[in-house]
Structures are given as C-alpha cells and as structure tokens.
PDB file of C-alpha atoms and ligand atoms in Angstrom:
ATOM      1  CA  MET A  29       5.733 141.518  90.669  1.00  0.00           C
ATOM      2  CA  GLY A  30       3.882 141.886  93.907  1.00  0.00           C
ATOM      3  CA  LEU A  31       2.995 139.250  96.438  1.00  0.00           C
ATOM      4  CA  GLY A  32       3.518 136.353  94.029  1.00  0.00           C
ATOM      5  CA  THR A  33       7.272 136.994  93.676  1.00  0.00           C
ATOM      6  CA  VAL A  34       7.700 137.665  97.397  1.00  0.00           C
ATOM      7  CA  GLY A  35       5.788 134.484  98.168  1.00  0.00           C
ATOM      8  CA  TRP A  36       8.025 132.427  95.917  1.00  0.00           C
ATOM      9  CA  SER A  37      11.131 134.023  97.427  1.00  0.00           C
ATOM     10  CA  ILE A  38       9.989 133.121 100.930  1.00  0.00           C
ATOM     11  CA  LEU A  39       9.189 129.570  99.802  1.00  0.00           C
ATOM     12  CA  VAL A  40      12.667 129.131  98.214  1.00  0.00           C
ATOM     13  CA  MET A  41      14.339 130.516 101.338  1.00  0.00           C
ATOM     14  CA  GLY A  42      12.222 128.232 103.506  1.00  0.00           C
ATOM     15  CA  ILE A  43      13.139 125.155 101.455  1.00  0.00           C
ATOM     16  CA  SER A  44      16.850 126.150 101.568  1.00  0.00           C
ATOM     17  CA  LEU A  45      16.729 126.578 105.325  1.00  0.00           C
ATOM     18  CA  ALA A  46      14.915 123.249 105.718  1.00  0.00           C
ATOM     19  CA  THR A  47      17.524 121.544 103.487  1.00  0.00           C
ATOM     20  CA  VAL A  48      20.371 122.969 105.579  1.00  0.00           C
ATOM     21  CA  ILE A  49      18.695 121.824 108.804  1.00  0.00           C
ATOM     22  CA  ILE A  50      18.001 118.340 107.402  1.00  0.00           C
ATOM     23  CA  LEU A  51      21.594 118.009 106.127  1.00  0.00           C
ATOM     24  CA  TRP A  52      22.981 119.160 109.490  1.00  0.00           C
ATOM     25  CA  VAL A  53      20.835 116.678 111.404  1.00  0.00           C
ATOM     26  CA  TRP A  54      21.676 113.898 108.928  1.00  0.00           C
ATOM     27  CA  ILE A  55      25.458 114.384 108.472  1.00  0.00           C
ATOM     28  CA  GLY A  56      26.362 116.759 111.312  1.00  0.00           C
ATOM     29  CA  HIS A  57      25.512 114.254 114.029  1.00  0.00           C
ATOM     30  CA  ILE A  58      28.031 111.733 112.589  1.00  0.00           C
ATOM     31  CA  GLY A  59      30.681 114.036 114.008  1.00  0.00           C
ATOM     32  CA  PRO A  60      34.415 114.516 113.543  1.00  0.00           C
ATOM     33  CA  THR A  61      35.273 110.828 114.186  1.00  0.00           C
ATOM     34  CA  TYR A  62      33.382 109.787 111.036  1.00  0.00           C
ATOM     35  CA  SER A  63      36.365 110.038 108.657  1.00  0.00           C
ATOM     36  CA  SER A  64      38.844 108.358 111.041  1.00  0.00           C
ATOM     37  CA  ASN A  65      36.349 105.542 111.676  1.00  0.00           C
ATOM     38  CA  THR A  66      36.007 105.085 107.905  1.00  0.00           C
ATOM     39  CA  LEU A  67      39.810 105.006 107.610  1.00  0.00           C
ATOM     40  CA  ILE A  68      40.090 102.344 110.351  1.00  0.00           C
ATOM     41  CA  HIS A  69      37.330 100.327 108.668  1.00  0.00           C
ATOM     42  CA  GLN A  70      39.053 100.525 105.262  1.00  0.00           C
ATOM     43  CA  GLN A  71      42.415  99.510 106.792  1.00  0.00           C
ATOM     44  CA  LYS A  72      40.754  96.526 108.479  1.00  0.00           C
ATOM     45  CA  ILE A  73      39.250  95.339 105.173  1.00  0.00           C
ATOM     46  CA  LEU A  74      42.569  95.830 103.348  1.00  0.00           C
ATOM     47  CA  ARG A  75      44.537  93.957 106.026  1.00  0.00           C
ATOM     48  CA  GLN A  76      42.042  91.066 105.825  1.00  0.00           C
ATOM     49  CA  HIS A  77      42.286  91.122 102.026  1.00  0.00           C
ATOM     50  CA  PHE A  78      46.086  90.833 102.082  1.00  0.00           C
ATOM     51  CA  GLY A  79      46.093  88.216 104.875  1.00  0.00           C
ATOM     52  CA  LEU A  80      47.715  90.505 107.477  1.00  0.00           C
ATOM     53  CA  SER A  81      46.996  90.210 111.180  1.00  0.00           C
ATOM     54  CA  PRO A  82      44.556  92.817 112.542  1.00  0.00           C
ATOM     55  CA  GLN A  83      46.052  96.203 113.437  1.00  0.00           C
ATOM     56  CA  PRO A  84      47.180  96.092 117.075  1.00  0.00           C
ATOM     57  CA  VAL A  85      45.131  98.401 119.302  1.00  0.00           C
ATOM     58  CA  ILE A  86      47.433 100.862 121.066  1.00  0.00           C
ATOM     59  CA  THR A  87      46.260 101.939 124.509  1.00  0.00           C
ATOM     60  CA  ASP A  88      49.570 103.193 125.971  1.00  0.00           C
ATOM     61  CA  PRO A  89      48.912 106.975 126.228  1.00  0.00           C
ATOM     62  CA  LYS A  90      52.648 107.735 125.895  1.00  0.00           C
ATOM     63  CA  LEU A  91      52.814 105.783 122.631  1.00  0.00           C
ATOM     64  CA  LEU A  92      49.641 107.442 121.316  1.00  0.00           C
ATOM     65  CA  LEU A  93      51.305 110.859 121.663  1.00  0.00           C
ATOM     66  CA  THR A  94      54.138 109.677 119.379  1.00  0.00           C
ATOM     67  CA  PRO A  95      53.524 109.907 115.619  1.00  0.00           C
ATOM     68  CA  PRO A  96      53.263 106.383 114.104  1.00  0.00           C
ATOM     69  CA  SER A  97      56.332 106.950 111.916  1.00  0.00           C
ATOM     70  CA  LEU A  98      58.491 107.604 115.005  1.00  0.00           C
ATOM     71  CA  ARG A  99      57.155 104.855 117.285  1.00  0.00           C
ATOM     72  CA  ASP A 100      59.637 102.101 116.555  1.00  0.00           C
ATOM     73  CA  VAL A 101      62.704 104.186 115.716  1.00  0.00           C
ATOM     74  CA  LYS A 102      64.565 103.364 118.957  1.00  0.00           C
ATOM     75  CA  ASN A 103      64.060  99.614 118.523  1.00  0.00           C
ATOM     76  CA  ASN A 104      64.809  99.700 114.810  1.00  0.00           C
ATOM     77  CA  THR A 105      68.029 101.642 115.190  1.00  0.00           C
ATOM     78  CA  ALA A 106      69.023  99.382 118.111  1.00  0.00           C
ATOM     79  CA  ASN A 107      68.524  96.415 115.772  1.00  0.00           C
ATOM     80  CA  MET A 108      70.652  98.068 113.110  1.00  0.00           C
ATOM     81  CA  THR A 109      73.569  98.762 115.446  1.00  0.00           C
ATOM     82  CA  THR A 110      73.487  95.321 117.053  1.00  0.00           C
ATOM     83  CA  ALA A 111      73.150  93.665 113.633  1.00  0.00           C
ATOM     84  CA  SER A 112      76.260  95.423 112.326  1.00  0.00           C
ATOM     85  CA  ALA A 113      78.133  94.846 115.600  1.00  0.00           C
ATOM     86  CA  GLY A 114      77.228  91.167 115.339  1.00  0.00           C
ATOM     87  CA  ALA A 115      78.466  90.999 111.759  1.00  0.00           C
ATOM     88  CA  ASN A 116      81.810  92.601 112.646  1.00  0.00           C
ATOM     89  CA  SER A 117      82.671  90.364 115.590  1.00  0.00           C
ATOM     90  CA  ILE A 118      83.139  86.618 115.427  1.00  0.00           C
ATOM     91  CA  GLY A 119      80.433  84.723 117.251  1.00  0.00           C
ATOM     92  CA  GLY A 120      78.256  87.710 118.139  1.00  0.00           C
ATOM     93  CA  LYS A 121      74.734  86.622 119.034  1.00  0.00           C
ATOM     94  CA  ASN A 122      71.631  88.707 119.589  1.00  0.00           C
ATOM     95  CA  VAL A 123      68.917  87.977 122.127  1.00  0.00           C
ATOM     96  CA  SER A 124      65.690  89.966 122.377  1.00  0.00           C
ATOM     97  CA  ILE A 125      63.780  90.719 125.536  1.00  0.00           C
ATOM     98  CA  VAL A 126      60.392  90.268 123.898  1.00  0.00           C
ATOM     99  CA  PRO A 127      57.313  92.518 124.361  1.00  0.00           C
ATOM    100  CA  GLY A 128      55.376  91.531 127.484  1.00  0.00           C
ATOM    101  CA  ALA A 129      58.434  89.657 128.783  1.00  0.00           C
ATOM    102  CA  SER A 130      57.634  90.060 132.492  1.00  0.00           C
ATOM    103  CA  THR A 131      54.959  87.333 132.371  1.00  0.00           C
ATOM    104  CA  LEU A 132      56.600  85.031 129.811  1.00  0.00           C
ATOM    105  CA  ALA A 133      58.966  83.026 132.059  1.00  0.00           C
ATOM    106  CA  ASP A 134      61.481  81.192 129.822  1.00  0.00           C
ATOM    107  CA  LYS A 135      59.897  82.716 126.688  1.00  0.00           C
ATOM    108  CA  ALA A 136      60.854  86.222 127.889  1.00  0.00           C
ATOM    109  CA  PHE A 137      64.191  85.971 126.081  1.00  0.00           C
ATOM    110  CA  SER A 138      64.399  84.997 122.425  1.00  0.00           C
ATOM    111  CA  PRO A 139      66.101  82.867 121.314  1.00  0.00           C
ATOM    112  CA  ASN A 140      66.417  80.852 124.513  1.00  0.00           C
ATOM    113  CA  PRO A 141      68.683  79.069 125.190  1.00  0.00           C
ATOM    114  CA  ILE A 142      71.398  80.764 123.120  1.00  0.00           C
ATOM    115  CA  ASN A 143      74.602  78.979 122.072  1.00  0.00           C
ATOM    116  CA  VAL A 144      77.822  80.943 121.792  1.00  0.00           C
ATOM    117  CA  LYS A 145      81.473  80.016 121.160  1.00  0.00           C
ATOM    118  CA  ILE A 146      84.140  80.760 123.769  1.00  0.00           C
ATOM    119  CA  GLY A 147      85.222  84.366 123.139  1.00  0.00           C
ATOM    120  CA  GLY A 148      81.901  85.196 121.522  1.00  0.00           C
ATOM    121  CA  ASN A 149      79.511  87.771 122.835  1.00  0.00           C
ATOM    122  CA  VAL A 150      75.775  88.031 123.360  1.00  0.00           C
ATOM    123  CA  THR A 151      73.910  91.308 122.952  1.00  0.00           C
ATOM    124  CA  TRP A 152      70.526  91.613 124.641  1.00  0.00           C
ATOM    125  CA  THR A 153      68.088  94.194 123.246  1.00  0.00           C
ATOM    126  CA  ASN A 154      65.088  95.252 125.309  1.00  0.00           C
ATOM    127  CA  LYS A 155      62.175  95.202 122.866  1.00  0.00           C
ATOM    128  CA  ASP A 156      59.647  95.389 125.693  1.00  0.00           C
ATOM    129  CA  ASN A 157      58.140  98.691 126.862  1.00  0.00           C
ATOM    130  CA  VAL A 158      59.299  98.327 130.472  1.00  0.00           C
ATOM    131  CA  ALA A 159      62.811  98.136 131.934  1.00  0.00           C
ATOM    132  CA  HIS A 160      64.490  94.814 132.775  1.00  0.00           C
ATOM    133  CA  THR A 161      67.885  93.447 133.754  1.00  0.00           C
ATOM    134  CA  VAL A 162      69.897  90.517 132.446  1.00  0.00           C
ATOM    135  CA  THR A 163      71.717  89.047 135.411  1.00  0.00           C
ATOM    136  CA  SER A 164      73.642  85.777 135.523  1.00  0.00           C
ATOM    137  CA  GLY A 165      72.477  83.257 138.129  1.00  0.00           C
ATOM    138  CA  THR A 166      69.460  81.106 138.849  1.00  0.00           C
ATOM    139  CA  GLY A 167      67.514  83.806 140.724  1.00  0.00           C
ATOM    140  CA  PRO A 168      67.558  86.494 143.422  1.00  0.00           C
ATOM    141  CA  SER A 169      68.702  84.014 146.116  1.00  0.00           C
ATOM    142  CA  ASP A 170      71.666  82.705 144.058  1.00  0.00           C
ATOM    143  CA  PRO A 171      74.812  83.693 146.048  1.00  0.00           C
ATOM    144  CA  ASN A 172      76.699  83.927 142.746  1.00  0.00           C
ATOM    145  CA  LYS A 173      74.129  86.139 141.010  1.00  0.00           C
ATOM    146  CA  GLY A 174      75.691  88.742 138.742  1.00  0.00           C
ATOM    147  CA  LYS A 175      79.181  87.177 138.984  1.00  0.00           C
ATOM    148  CA  GLU A 176      79.424  86.410 135.251  1.00  0.00           C
ATOM    149  CA  PHE A 177      77.420  89.397 133.992  1.00  0.00           C
ATOM    150  CA  ASP A 178      74.812  91.892 135.162  1.00  0.00           C
ATOM    151  CA  SER A 179      73.237  94.775 133.290  1.00  0.00           C
ATOM    152  CA  GLY A 180      72.601  96.224 136.748  1.00  0.00           C
ATOM    153  CA  LEU A 181      69.719  97.336 138.944  1.00  0.00           C
ATOM    154  CA  SER A 182      71.009 100.912 139.115  1.00  0.00           C
ATOM    155  CA  THR A 183      71.449 101.142 135.319  1.00  0.00           C
ATOM    156  CA  LEU A 184      68.270  99.360 134.245  1.00  0.00           C
ATOM    157  CA  LEU A 185      68.017  98.073 130.700  1.00  0.00           C
ATOM    158  CA  ALA A 186      65.418 100.598 129.515  1.00  0.00           C
ATOM    159  CA  PRO A 187      63.196  99.956 126.467  1.00  0.00           C
ATOM    160  CA  GLY A 188      65.313 100.011 123.291  1.00  0.00           C
ATOM    161  CA  LYS A 189      68.613  99.709 125.194  1.00  0.00           C
ATOM    162  CA  THR A 190      71.183  96.950 124.698  1.00  0.00           C
ATOM    163  CA  PHE A 191      73.616  95.096 126.958  1.00  0.00           C
ATOM    164  CA  SER A 192      76.540  92.968 125.755  1.00  0.00           C
ATOM    165  CA  HIS A 193      78.763  90.418 127.423  1.00  0.00           C
ATOM    166  CA  THR A 194      81.686  88.356 126.128  1.00  0.00           C
ATOM    167  CA  PHE A 195      81.865  84.743 127.338  1.00  0.00           C
ATOM    168  CA  LYS A 196      85.381  83.452 128.059  1.00  0.00           C
ATOM    169  CA  THR A 197      84.763  80.073 129.704  1.00  0.00           C
ATOM    170  CA  ALA A 198      82.726  77.078 128.577  1.00  0.00           C
ATOM    171  CA  GLY A 199      79.623  76.060 130.424  1.00  0.00           C
ATOM    172  CA  GLU A 200      75.927  76.653 130.856  1.00  0.00           C
ATOM    173  CA  ILE A 201      75.141  79.993 132.411  1.00  0.00           C
ATOM    174  CA  PRO A 202      71.594  80.614 133.638  1.00  0.00           C
ATOM    175  CA  TYR A 203      70.384  84.195 133.859  1.00  0.00           C
ATOM    176  CA  PHE A 204      67.275  86.064 134.971  1.00  0.00           C
ATOM    177  CA  CYS A 205      65.712  89.520 135.374  1.00  0.00           C
ATOM    178  CA  GLN A 206      66.187  91.089 138.819  1.00  0.00           C
ATOM    179  CA  ILE A 207      62.916  93.039 138.516  1.00  0.00           C
ATOM    180  CA  HIS A 208      60.873  90.055 137.298  1.00  0.00           C
ATOM    181  CA  PRO A 209      62.732  86.955 138.586  1.00  0.00           C
ATOM    182  CA  THR A 210      60.360  84.604 136.731  1.00  0.00           C
ATOM    183  CA  MET A 211      62.030  85.766 133.499  1.00  0.00           C
ATOM    184  CA  VAL A 212      64.768  83.184 132.982  1.00  0.00           C
ATOM    185  CA  GLY A 213      67.178  82.239 130.200  1.00  0.00           C
ATOM    186  CA  LYS A 214      70.331  80.272 129.539  1.00  0.00           C
ATOM    187  CA  VAL A 215      73.576  80.869 127.657  1.00  0.00           C
ATOM    188  CA  ALA A 216      75.457  77.743 126.533  1.00  0.00           C
ATOM    189  CA  VAL A 217      79.155  78.507 125.953  1.00  0.00           C
ATOM    190  CA  SER A 218      81.222  75.877 124.091  1.00  0.00           C
TER     191      SER A 218
HETATM  192 CU1   CU B 314      62.192  92.129 133.819  1.00  0.00          CU
END
C-alpha cells in the first residue's frame, strides 16, 4: 500500500508507454507499402528460383486500374476465337500484331512473311496496346494501297480486335500499317 504501489504502477505505465512509442517509431515508419514490398521481393526470388523472366513492370495507368486477373482477357478470348476459326477453315492462318509493334518495322507482324494457300484466309490479331491497321500495299504512297484488303482507317484495329481476309489469287502481297507506315509485312499466296 501507499506510495510504493503507486510508484510501481507509474513505472509500469511509463515502460508500457515507452514500449508503444518505440514500437511505433520502429515499425510504424515502415508504412503501408511494407507488406506489398515484401510480396514483390518474395515473387522476385521465386521467379529467379524457377528460372522465370522478371515480372514486367506495368506503368500504363489504365492497365494498373484493371485487376491482374482481367488484364489479358480480351487478348486471350481473341486467341481462342481465332484458334477455333482457324481450325474450322482450311488454310486459316493467324498473324499477331506484336506488343510495341509501331517501332518494330518488319518484326511488327508475327509470323512474317506468312504463307497461305489460294482460298485460305489470314486473321490478324492486335496484341499491341495501341490501334493499327493492316492495309495491302507497299506504303502510304502506293496507288494500289488497300485494293486487296484494308482493315480501315475509320474502323481502326483496336487492341484485342481481329481482322480477316481470304486470298483468292496467287502472288506476294505486301502490307503495312496506315498509322505507322514503317510496320510492314508480306503475305505469300500459292
Ligand atoms: Cu500501326
């Protein structure tokens, strides 16, 4: 009883308060990003361990607003429909407009060149994140541009969209993108 007990009580309270302050200063300053940073670090180690390429860093703000599980749905479903369409028709070929295509010249389309039988069709899928066109011809100044096929400047081939064309005559048909004319490809019909 008396001052001794009160003294001890104050001491215990003081130590508790000090502990709380120390813990707050020690852990509190790490902040809310601590757990997500740990997660990223763990993923990096795991990817290295299993020989996977490092996680791509996403900076596109539109993509960051989309949950990861929904990010590739458009492209994936486009692949599914073109894959089944290709399987059902004789000589159906698929060409991708690859990510970053606008600076890739003749690597913008894959595979390039593409071989197709007479009567066969080619389906282009835009796997890039900007719109393109697939337009027959050697470039914007070709007087015959778009004669054989053209996905169109008014109906741009948006990301995830597809465009198909059936080839009826043999020959080598160059094509390009009207928005980025350095993107070039070739269809060989035989
Ligand atoms: Cu383009």
